[in-house]
Structures are given as C-alpha cells and as structure tokens.
mmCIF file of C-alpha atoms in Angstrom:
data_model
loop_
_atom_site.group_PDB
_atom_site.id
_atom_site.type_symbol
_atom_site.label_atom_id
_atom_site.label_comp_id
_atom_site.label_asym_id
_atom_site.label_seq_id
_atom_site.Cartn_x
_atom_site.Cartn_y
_atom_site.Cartn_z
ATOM 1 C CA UNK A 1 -21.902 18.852 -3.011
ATOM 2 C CA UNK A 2 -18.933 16.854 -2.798
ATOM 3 C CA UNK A 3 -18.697 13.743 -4.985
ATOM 4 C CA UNK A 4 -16.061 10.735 -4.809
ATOM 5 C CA UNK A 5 -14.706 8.756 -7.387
ATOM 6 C CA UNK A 6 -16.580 5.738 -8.101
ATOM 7 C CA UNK A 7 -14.340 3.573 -7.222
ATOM 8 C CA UNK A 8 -12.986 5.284 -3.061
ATOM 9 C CA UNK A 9 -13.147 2.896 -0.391
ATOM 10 C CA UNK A 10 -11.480 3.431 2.749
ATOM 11 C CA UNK A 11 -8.822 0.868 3.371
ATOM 12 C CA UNK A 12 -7.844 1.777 6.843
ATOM 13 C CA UNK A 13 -8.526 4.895 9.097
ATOM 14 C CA UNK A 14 -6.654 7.721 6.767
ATOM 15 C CA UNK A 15 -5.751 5.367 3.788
ATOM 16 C CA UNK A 16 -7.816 5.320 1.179
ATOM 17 C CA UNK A 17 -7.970 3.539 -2.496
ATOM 18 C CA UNK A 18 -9.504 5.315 -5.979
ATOM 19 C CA UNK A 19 -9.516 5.582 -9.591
ATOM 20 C CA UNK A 20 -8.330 8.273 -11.605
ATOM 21 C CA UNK A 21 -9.457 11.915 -9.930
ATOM 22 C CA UNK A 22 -11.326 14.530 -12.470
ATOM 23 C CA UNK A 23 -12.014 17.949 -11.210
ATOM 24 C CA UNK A 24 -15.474 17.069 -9.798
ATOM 25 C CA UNK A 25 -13.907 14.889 -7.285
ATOM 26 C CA UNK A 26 -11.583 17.480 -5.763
ATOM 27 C CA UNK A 27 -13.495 19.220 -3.354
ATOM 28 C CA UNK A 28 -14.311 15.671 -1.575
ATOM 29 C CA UNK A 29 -10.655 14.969 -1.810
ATOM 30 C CA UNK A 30 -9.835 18.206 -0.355
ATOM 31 C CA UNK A 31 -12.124 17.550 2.429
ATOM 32 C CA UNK A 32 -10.081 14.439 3.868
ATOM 33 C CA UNK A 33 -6.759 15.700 3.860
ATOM 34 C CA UNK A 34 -4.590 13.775 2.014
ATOM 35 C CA UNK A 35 -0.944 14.060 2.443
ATOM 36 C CA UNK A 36 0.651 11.979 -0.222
ATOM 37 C CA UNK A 37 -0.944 10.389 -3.335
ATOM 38 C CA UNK A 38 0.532 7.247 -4.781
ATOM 39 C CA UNK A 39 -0.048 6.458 -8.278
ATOM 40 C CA UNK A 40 0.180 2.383 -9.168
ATOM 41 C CA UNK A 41 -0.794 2.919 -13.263
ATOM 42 C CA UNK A 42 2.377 4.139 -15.654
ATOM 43 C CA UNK A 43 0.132 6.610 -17.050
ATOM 44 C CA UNK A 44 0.869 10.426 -16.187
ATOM 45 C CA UNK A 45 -1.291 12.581 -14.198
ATOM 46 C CA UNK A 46 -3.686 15.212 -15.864
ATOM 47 C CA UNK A 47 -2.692 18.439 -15.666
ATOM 48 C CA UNK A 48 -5.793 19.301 -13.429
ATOM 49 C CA UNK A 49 -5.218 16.449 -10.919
ATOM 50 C CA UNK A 50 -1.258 17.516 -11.064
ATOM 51 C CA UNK A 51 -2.407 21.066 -10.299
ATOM 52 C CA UNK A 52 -4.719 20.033 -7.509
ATOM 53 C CA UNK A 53 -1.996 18.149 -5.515
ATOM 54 C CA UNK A 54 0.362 21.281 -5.953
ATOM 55 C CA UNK A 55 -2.093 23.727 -4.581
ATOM 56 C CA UNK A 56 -3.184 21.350 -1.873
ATOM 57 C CA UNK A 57 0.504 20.608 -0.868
ATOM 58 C CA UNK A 58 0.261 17.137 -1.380
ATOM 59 C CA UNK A 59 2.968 14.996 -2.532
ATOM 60 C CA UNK A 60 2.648 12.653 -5.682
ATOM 61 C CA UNK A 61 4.243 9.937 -6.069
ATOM 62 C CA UNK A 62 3.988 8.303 -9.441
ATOM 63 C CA UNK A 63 5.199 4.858 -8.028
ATOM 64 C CA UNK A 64 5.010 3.007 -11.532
ATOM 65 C CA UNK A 65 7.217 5.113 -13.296
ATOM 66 C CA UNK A 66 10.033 5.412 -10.847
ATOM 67 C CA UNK A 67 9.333 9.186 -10.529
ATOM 68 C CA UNK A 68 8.704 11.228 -7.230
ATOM 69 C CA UNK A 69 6.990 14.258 -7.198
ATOM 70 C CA UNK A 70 7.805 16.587 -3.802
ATOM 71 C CA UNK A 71 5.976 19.720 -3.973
ATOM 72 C CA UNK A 72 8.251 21.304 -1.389
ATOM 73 C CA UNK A 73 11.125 20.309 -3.310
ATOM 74 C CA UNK A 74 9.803 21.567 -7.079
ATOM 75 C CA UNK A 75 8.487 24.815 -5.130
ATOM 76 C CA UNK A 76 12.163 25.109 -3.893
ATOM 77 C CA UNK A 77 13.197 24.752 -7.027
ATOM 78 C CA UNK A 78 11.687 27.314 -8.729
ATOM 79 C CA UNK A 79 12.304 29.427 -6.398
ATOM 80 C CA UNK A 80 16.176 29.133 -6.569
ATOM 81 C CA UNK A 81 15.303 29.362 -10.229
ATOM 82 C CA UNK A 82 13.801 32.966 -9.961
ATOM 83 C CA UNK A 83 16.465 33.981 -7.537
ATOM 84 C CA UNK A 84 18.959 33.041 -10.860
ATOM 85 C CA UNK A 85 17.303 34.746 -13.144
ATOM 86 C CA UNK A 86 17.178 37.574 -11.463
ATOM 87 C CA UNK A 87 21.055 37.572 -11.018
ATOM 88 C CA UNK A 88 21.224 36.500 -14.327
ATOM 89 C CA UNK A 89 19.364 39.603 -15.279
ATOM 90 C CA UNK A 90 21.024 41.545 -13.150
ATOM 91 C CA UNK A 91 24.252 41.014 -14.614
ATOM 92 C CA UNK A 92 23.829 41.745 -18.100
ATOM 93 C CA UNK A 93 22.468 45.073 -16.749
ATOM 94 C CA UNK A 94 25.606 45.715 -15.538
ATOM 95 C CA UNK A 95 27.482 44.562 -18.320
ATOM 96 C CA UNK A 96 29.615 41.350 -19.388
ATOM 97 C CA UNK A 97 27.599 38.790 -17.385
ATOM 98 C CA UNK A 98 24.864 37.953 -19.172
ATOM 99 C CA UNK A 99 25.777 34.403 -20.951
ATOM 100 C CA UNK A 100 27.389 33.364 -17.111
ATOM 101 C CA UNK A 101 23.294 34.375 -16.182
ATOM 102 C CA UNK A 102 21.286 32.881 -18.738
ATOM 103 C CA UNK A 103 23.433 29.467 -18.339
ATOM 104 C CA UNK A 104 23.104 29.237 -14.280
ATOM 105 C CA UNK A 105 19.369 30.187 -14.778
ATOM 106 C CA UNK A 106 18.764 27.078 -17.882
ATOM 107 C CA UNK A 107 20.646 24.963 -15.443
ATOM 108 C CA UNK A 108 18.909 25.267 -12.412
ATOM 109 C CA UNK A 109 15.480 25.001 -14.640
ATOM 110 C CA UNK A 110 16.555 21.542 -16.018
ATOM 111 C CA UNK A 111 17.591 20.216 -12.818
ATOM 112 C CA UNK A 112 14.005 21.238 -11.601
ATOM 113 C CA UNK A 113 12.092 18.567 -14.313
ATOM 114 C CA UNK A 114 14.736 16.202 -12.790
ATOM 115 C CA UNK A 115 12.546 13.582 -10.187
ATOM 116 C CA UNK A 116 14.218 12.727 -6.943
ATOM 117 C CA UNK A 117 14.179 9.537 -8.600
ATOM 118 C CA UNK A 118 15.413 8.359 -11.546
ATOM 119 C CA UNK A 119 12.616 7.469 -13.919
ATOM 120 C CA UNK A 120 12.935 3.413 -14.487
ATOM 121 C CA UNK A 121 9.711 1.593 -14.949
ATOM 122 C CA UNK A 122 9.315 -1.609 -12.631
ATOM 123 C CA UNK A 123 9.807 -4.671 -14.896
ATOM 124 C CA UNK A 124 7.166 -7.664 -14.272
ATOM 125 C CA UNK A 125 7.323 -10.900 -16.026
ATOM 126 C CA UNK A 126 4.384 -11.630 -18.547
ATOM 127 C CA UNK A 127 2.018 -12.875 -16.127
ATOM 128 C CA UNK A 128 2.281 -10.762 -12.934
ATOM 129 C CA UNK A 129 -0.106 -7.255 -13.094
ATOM 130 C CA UNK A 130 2.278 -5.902 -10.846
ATOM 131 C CA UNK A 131 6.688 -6.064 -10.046
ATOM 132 C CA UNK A 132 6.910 -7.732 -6.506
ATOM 133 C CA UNK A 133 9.362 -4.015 -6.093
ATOM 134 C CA UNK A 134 6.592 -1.778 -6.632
ATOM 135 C CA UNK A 135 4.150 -3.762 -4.176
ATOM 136 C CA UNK A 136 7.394 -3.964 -1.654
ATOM 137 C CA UNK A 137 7.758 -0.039 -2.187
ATOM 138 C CA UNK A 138 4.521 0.651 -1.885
ATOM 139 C CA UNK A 139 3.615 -0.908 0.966
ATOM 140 C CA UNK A 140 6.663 0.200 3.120
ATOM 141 C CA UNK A 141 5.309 3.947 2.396
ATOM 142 C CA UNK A 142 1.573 3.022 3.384
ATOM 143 C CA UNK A 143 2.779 1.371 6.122
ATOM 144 C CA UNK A 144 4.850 4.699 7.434
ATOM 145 C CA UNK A 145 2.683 7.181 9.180
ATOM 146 C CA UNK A 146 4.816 10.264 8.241
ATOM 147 C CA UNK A 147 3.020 9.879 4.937
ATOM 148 C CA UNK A 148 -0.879 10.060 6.380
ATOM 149 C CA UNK A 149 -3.258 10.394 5.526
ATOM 150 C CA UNK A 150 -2.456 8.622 2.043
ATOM 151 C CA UNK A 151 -5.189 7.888 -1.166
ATOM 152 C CA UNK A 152 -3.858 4.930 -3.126
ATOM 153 C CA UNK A 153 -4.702 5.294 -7.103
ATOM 154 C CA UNK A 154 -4.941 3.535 -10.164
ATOM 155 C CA UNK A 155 -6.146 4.212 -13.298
ATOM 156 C CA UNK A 156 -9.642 1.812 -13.549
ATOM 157 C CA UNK A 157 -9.297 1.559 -9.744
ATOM 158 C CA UNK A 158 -9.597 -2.361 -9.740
ATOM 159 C CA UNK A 159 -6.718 -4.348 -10.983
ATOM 160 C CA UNK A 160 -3.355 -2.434 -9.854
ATOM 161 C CA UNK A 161 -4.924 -1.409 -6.556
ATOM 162 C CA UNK A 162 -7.147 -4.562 -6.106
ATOM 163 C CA UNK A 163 -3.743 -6.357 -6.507
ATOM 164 C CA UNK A 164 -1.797 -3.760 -4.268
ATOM 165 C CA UNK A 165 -4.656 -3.775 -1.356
ATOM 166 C CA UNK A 166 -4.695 -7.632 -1.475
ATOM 167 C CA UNK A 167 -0.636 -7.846 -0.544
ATOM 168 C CA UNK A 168 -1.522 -5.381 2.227
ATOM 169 C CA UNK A 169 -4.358 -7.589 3.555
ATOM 170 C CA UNK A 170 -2.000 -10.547 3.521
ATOM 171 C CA UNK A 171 0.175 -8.418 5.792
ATOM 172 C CA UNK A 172 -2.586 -7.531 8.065
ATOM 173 C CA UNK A 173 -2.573 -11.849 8.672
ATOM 174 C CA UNK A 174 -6.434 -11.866 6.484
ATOM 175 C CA UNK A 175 -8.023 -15.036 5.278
ATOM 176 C CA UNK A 176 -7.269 -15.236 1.891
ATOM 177 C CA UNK A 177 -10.848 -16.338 0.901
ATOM 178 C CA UNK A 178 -11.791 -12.870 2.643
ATOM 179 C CA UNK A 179 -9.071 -11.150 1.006
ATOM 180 C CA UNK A 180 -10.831 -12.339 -2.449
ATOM 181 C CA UNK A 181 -14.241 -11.442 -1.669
ATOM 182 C CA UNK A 182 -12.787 -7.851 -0.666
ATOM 183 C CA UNK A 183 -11.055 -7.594 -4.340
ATOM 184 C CA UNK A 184 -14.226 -8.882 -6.665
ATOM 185 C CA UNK A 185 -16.471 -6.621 -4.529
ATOM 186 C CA UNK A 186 -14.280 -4.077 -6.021
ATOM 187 C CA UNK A 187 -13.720 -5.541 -9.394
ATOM 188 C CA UNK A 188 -16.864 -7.341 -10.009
ATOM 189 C CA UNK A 189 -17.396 -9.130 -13.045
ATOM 190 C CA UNK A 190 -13.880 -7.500 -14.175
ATOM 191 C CA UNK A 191 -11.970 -9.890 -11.715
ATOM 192 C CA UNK A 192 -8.829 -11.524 -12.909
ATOM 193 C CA UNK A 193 -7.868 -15.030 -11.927
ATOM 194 C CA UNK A 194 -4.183 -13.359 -12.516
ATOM 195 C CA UNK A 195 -4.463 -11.216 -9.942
ATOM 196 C CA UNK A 196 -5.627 -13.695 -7.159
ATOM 197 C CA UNK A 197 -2.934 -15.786 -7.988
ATOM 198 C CA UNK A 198 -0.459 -12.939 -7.518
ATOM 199 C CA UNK A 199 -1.807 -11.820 -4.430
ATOM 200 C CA UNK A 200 -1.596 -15.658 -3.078
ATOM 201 C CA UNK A 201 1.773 -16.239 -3.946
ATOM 202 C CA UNK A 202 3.090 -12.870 -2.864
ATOM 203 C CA UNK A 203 5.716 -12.698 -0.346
ATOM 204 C CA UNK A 204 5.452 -11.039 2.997
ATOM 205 C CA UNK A 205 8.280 -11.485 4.559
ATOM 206 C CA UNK A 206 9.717 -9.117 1.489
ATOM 207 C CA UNK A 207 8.356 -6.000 3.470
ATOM 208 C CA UNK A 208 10.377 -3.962 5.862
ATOM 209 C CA UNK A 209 8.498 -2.474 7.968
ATOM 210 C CA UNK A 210 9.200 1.573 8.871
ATOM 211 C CA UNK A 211 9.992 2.839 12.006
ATOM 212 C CA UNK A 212 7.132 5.048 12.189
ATOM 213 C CA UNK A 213 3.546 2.550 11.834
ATOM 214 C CA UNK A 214 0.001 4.234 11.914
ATOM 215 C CA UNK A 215 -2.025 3.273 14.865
ATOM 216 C CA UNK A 216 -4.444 1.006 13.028
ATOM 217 C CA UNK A 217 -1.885 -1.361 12.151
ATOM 218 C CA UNK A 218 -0.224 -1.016 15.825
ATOM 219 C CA UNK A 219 -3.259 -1.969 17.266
ATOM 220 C CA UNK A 220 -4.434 -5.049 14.574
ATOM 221 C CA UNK A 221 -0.945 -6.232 14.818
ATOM 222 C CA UNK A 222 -1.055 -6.322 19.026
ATOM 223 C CA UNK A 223 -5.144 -7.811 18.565
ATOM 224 C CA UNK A 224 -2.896 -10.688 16.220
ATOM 225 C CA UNK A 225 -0.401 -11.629 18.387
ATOM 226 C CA UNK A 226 -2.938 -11.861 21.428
ATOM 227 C CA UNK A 227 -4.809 -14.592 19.333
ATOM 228 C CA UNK A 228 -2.334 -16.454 18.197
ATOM 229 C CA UNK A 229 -1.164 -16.576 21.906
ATOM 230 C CA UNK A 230 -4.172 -17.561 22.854
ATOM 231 C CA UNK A 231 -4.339 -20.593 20.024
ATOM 232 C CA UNK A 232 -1.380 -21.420 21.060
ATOM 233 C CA UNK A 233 -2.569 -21.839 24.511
ATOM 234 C CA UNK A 234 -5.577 -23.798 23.595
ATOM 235 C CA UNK A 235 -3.511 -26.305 21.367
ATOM 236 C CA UNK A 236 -1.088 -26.952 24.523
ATOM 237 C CA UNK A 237 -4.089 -27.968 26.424
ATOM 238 C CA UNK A 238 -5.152 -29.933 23.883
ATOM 239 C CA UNK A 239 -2.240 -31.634 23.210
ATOM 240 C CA UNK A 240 -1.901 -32.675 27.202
ATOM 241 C CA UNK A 241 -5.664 -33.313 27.396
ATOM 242 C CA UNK A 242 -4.826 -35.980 24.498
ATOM 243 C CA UNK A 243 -1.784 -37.053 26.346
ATOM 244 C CA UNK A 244 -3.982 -37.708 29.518
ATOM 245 C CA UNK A 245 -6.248 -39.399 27.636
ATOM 246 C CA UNK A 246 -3.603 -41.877 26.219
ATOM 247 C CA UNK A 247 -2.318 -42.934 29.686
ATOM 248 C CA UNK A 248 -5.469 -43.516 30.603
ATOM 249 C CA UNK A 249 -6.312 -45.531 27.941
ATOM 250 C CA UNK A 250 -2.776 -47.587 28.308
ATOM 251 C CA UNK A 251 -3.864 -47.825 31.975
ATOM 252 C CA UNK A 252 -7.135 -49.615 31.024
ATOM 253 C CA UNK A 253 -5.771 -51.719 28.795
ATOM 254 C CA UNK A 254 -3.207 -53.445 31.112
ATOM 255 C CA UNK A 255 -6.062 -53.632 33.450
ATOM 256 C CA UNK A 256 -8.238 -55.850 31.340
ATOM 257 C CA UNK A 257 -4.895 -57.941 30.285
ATOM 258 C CA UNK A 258 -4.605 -58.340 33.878
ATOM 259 C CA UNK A 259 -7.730 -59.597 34.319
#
C-alpha cells in the first residue's frame, strides 16, 4: 500500500510539495519518479531518507544550508577513492610507497564530504521566514525542467514551503487572495500573518528565468499573455466607446445652446 506524507500536494504536473519523508512514505515516492529533492528547512536529512535518494538516484539539494548533494558526483567520488586505495595499497606491497598511498587515498576521501557548494546558511532579517536568495534560488531550479520531476520539502510542510509555493504562485500572475486561501488550506489554523506578508511583498522581477521551462508553465504563461491581450483590447474599446460618447455629448450640448 503506498502511503504519502500528510502534508503532498501536487503543485504543478511533476512538482510536488511535502513534509519530512519517513520510510513508510518511500514506496509512494518511488512510484512518481522524482529527480531532484529540494530541502527549504536547515535541518539535515535522516539517514534513511538520505539513503533512499542515493539508491533511487535522486539528487538532494539541501537548499537552506548552502549544501548540494549530487549522487553522481559523491558516487564518482568514491569511486576515485577506491581506485586510490587500491594504489595506495598497492604500493606499500611493493615497498617504499605506502605514506605517498595512504595520503592520496585521505585526500581524495575529504574532498568527497566536500558539497559542490560551500556550506553558508541564507541570512534573513528577524521578520522574514525565508532569505529573498533562497526563494530566488529555488525557484530558478523549479522553474528548469532538467530538474523534473522535483518534490519540494520542508520540515512541518507548511511555513517554509507555504511561503516558497506562494512566491511561485505570484510568478504564475495568481490573485493574491487565491494565493492565501491555497497557503491556509495547507497551514490551517497554523497560518502566519508573517508569511502572507512575505509572500505579498516578494519580488518577482528578482527571478531569472532558465533556459529550459517545463511545459505547464509554457503553456500558463502563453494562456496569460493571451488575456491580458485580450484586456487590453477590451479597455481600447472602451476607452473610444467613452470618447464617442463625449463628442456626442459636446455635440448635444451646442445644439441646445443653439437653440
């Protein structure tokens, strides 16, 4: 039987928000997928769920602390690791190499626990639940398709994410009141007014967007721009159905101070 977390929702085809995974919830996790995994909480990863995304090839990225987690890469790693031990090993068989072994094998270990990234937590001011970088980071890699299909995570599952998925709806040109009722429908009686705010007073125009966009926001973005083409349209025939209006009405009043 495959059981989600309590708190999955599907965001947009292939992107999906949760809380914090246990073991019970990996064969449901396994089921859609998932490329990459993007963790918005400082807090470290279980063993288990760090485990799970290693077998499952899927890449962690532990957004809060600075730190990126690339299977592939740490698989390399090792790898190159075992190849130097084995030379290391190899030469103190044969005599006189051994410390040359032992130190190329402790170095290419350390470099392994080494991120991609340097590890440098996002610094908010006292208010904000979230850094405006880590939303503008974020976003850019949900928004880039080499990355699907992505699960977004936090560690309750409402305030980071509920913060994080409101930005994105501002993107995607939502009402904000609808972008509010989406985040307390999540949060419930655990809303924060903090949060709201931060969501409304979040910048767009921060976000660069990648080369590579996932259909569903290639096709809401070419729905948007038809709309606001047509309101456009509609206001210009307002505005000259209002104009007519006026030189009619100028017309009809020099014809009764004719009269």
């Amino acid at each position: 039987m495959l059981t989600p977390p309590e708190q999955f929702g599907i965001v947009e085809p292939g992107l999906y928000r949760s809380d914090t995974l246990h073991p019970s919830h990996f064969p449901f996790i396994r089921s859609l997928g998932i490329k990459t995994a993007i963790l918005l909480t400082p807090e470290l990863p279980s063993r288990a769920m760090s485990n799970f995304f290693e077998e499952n090839n899927i890449r962690l990225i532990d957004l809060a602390l600075g730190s990126w987690k690339n299977n592939s890469s740490s698989n390399s790693n090792n790898n190159n690791s075992s190849a130097t031990d084995g030379q290391g090993q190899g030469a103190s068989s044969g005599g006189g190499g051994s410390g040359a072994g032992e130190g190329a094998s402790g170095s290419n270990t350390a470099s392994s626990l080494i991120p991609s990234i340097p590890a440098a937590p996002f610094q908010t001011s006292w208010w904000k639940p979230l850094s405006e970088e880590l939303i503008k980071d974020g976003l850019e890699m949900v928004l880039d398709a080499k990355n699907y299909p992505i699960i977004v995570m936090d560690t309750s599952g409402i305030h980071e994410i509920g913060t994080f998925m409101g930005c994105l709806r501002r993107l995607q040109h939502w009402n904000f009141s609808s972008i509010i009722v989406e985040y307390r429908a999540y949060a419930g009686n655990k809303a924060r007014y903090v949060n709201e705010q931060f969501i409304e007073l979040f910048d767009v125009d921060w976000i660069t967007l990648p080369e590579s966009l996932p259909p569903w926001w290639i096709e809401q973005e070419q729905m948007w721009r038809e709309e606001e083409e047509e309101r456009e349209m509609l206001l210009c025939q307002e505005a000259e159905q209002e104009s007519r209006r006026n030189v009619e009405r100028q017309k009809l009043q020099q014809q009764l101070q004719g009269n």
